[in-house]
PDB file of C-alpha atoms in Angstrom:
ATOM      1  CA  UNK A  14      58.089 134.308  94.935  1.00 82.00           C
ATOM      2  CA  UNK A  15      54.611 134.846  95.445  1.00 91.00           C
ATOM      3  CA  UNK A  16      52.540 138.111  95.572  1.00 96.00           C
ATOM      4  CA  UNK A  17      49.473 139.473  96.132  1.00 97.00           C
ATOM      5  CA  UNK A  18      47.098 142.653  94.428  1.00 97.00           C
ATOM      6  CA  UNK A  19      48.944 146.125  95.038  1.00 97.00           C
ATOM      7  CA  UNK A  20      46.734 148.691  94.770  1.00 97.00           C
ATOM      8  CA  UNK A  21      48.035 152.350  94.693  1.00 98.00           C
ATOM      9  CA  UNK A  22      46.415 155.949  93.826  1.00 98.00           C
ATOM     10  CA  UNK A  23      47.727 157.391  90.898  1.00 97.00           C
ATOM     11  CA  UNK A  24      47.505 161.423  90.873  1.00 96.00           C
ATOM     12  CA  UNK A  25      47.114 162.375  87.068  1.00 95.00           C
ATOM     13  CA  UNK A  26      45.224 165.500  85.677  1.00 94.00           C
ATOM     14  CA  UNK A  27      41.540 163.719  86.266  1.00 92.00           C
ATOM     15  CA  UNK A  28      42.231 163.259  89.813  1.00 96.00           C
ATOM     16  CA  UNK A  29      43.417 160.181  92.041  1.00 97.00           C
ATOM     17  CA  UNK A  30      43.344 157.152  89.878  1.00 98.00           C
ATOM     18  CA  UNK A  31      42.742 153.517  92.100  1.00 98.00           C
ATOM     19  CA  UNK A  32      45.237 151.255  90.658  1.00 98.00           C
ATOM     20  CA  UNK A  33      45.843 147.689  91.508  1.00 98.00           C
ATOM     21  CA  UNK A  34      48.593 146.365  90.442  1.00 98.00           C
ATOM     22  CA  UNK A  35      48.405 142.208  89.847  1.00 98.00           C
ATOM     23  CA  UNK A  36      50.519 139.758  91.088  1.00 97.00           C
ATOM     24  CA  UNK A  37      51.485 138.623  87.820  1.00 97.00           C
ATOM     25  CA  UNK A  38      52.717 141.826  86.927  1.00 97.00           C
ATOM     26  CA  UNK A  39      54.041 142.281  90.178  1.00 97.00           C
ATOM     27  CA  UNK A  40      55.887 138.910  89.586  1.00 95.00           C
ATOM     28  CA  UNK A  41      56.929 139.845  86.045  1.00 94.00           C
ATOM     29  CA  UNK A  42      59.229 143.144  87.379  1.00 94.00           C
ATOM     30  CA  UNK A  43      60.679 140.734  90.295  1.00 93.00           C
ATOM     31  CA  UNK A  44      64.117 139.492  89.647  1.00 86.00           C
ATOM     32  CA  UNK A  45      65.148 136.489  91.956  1.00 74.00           C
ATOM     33  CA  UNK A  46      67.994 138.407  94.211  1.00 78.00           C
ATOM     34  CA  UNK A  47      68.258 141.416  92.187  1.00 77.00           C
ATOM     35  CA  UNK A  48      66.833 144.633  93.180  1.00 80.00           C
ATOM     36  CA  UNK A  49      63.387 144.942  95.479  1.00 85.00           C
ATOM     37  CA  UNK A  50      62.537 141.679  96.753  1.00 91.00           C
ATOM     38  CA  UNK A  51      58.672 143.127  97.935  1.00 93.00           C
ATOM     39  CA  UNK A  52      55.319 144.673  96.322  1.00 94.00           C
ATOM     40  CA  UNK A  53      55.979 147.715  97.696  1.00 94.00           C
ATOM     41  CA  UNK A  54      59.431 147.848  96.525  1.00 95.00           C
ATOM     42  CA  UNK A  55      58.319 146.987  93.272  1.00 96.00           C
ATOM     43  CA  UNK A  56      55.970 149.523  92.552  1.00 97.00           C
ATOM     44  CA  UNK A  57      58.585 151.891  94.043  1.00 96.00           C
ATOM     45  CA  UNK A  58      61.460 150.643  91.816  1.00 95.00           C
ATOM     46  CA  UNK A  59      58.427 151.034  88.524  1.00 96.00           C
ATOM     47  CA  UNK A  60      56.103 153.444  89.605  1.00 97.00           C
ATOM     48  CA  UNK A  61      56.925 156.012  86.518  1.00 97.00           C
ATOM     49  CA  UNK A  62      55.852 153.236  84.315  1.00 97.00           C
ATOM     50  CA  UNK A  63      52.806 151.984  86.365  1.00 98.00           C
ATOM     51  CA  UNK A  64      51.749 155.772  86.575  1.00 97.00           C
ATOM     52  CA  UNK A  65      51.667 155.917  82.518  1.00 97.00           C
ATOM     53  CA  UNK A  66      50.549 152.741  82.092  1.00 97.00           C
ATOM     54  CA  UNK A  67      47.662 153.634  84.081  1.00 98.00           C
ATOM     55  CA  UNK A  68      46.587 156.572  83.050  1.00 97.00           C
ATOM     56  CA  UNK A  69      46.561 155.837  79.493  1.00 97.00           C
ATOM     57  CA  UNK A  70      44.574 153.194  80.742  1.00 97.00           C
ATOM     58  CA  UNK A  71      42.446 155.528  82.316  1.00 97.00           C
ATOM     59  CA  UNK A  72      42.009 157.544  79.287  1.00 97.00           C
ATOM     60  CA  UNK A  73      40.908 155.128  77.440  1.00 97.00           C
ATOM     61  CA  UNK A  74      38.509 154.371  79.391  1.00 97.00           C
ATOM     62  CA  UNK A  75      39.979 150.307  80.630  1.00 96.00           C
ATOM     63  CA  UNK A  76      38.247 150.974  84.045  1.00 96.00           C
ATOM     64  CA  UNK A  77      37.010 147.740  86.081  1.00 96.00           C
ATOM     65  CA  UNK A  78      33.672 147.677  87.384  1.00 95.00           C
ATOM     66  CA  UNK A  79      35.141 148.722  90.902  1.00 94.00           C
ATOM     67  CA  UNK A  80      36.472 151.383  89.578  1.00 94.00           C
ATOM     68  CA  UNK A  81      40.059 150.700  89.580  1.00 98.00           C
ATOM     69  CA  UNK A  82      42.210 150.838  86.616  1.00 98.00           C
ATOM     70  CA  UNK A  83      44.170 147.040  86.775  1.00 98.00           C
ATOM     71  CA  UNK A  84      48.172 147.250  85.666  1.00 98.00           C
ATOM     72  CA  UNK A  85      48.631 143.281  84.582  1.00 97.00           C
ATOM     73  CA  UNK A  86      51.262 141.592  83.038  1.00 96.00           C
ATOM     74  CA  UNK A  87      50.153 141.862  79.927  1.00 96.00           C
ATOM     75  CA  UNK A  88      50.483 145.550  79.857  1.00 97.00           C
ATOM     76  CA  UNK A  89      53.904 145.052  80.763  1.00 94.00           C
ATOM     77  CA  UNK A  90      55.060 143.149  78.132  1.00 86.00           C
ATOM     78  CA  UNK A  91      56.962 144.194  75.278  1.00 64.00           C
TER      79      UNK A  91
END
């Protein structure tokens, strides 16, 4: 399956947060025939997890030069 860059606004206590979410990560919470089969099912399905992953992000201050705090695989991983 292949995806594209997500990007989704995260409300936290700062404000709206610009998050993209990669394809890689976006890959790494698809499952082949089990549960969402599209980005925007995916984020839906994990958006608890992308919210805290990127505002801790945030808070640390991991903020791309475009201002967008970037959810990748490697947060994702165990």
């Amino acid at each position: 399956m292949q995806f594209k860059d997500e990007t989704i606004t995260v409300e936290s206590r700062f404000g709206p947060i610009r998050t993209r979410v990669t394809a890689d990560a976006l890959h790494m919470l698809w499952g082949a025939d089990v549960g969402p089969q599209d980005a925007n099912g995916l984020v839906a399905e994990n958006r608890a997890m992308i919210e805290q992953i990127a505002v801790m992000k945030f808070e640390a201050g991991n903020v791309e030069d475009d201002g967008v705090v970037e959810v990748s695989d490697f947060d994702l991983e165990d």
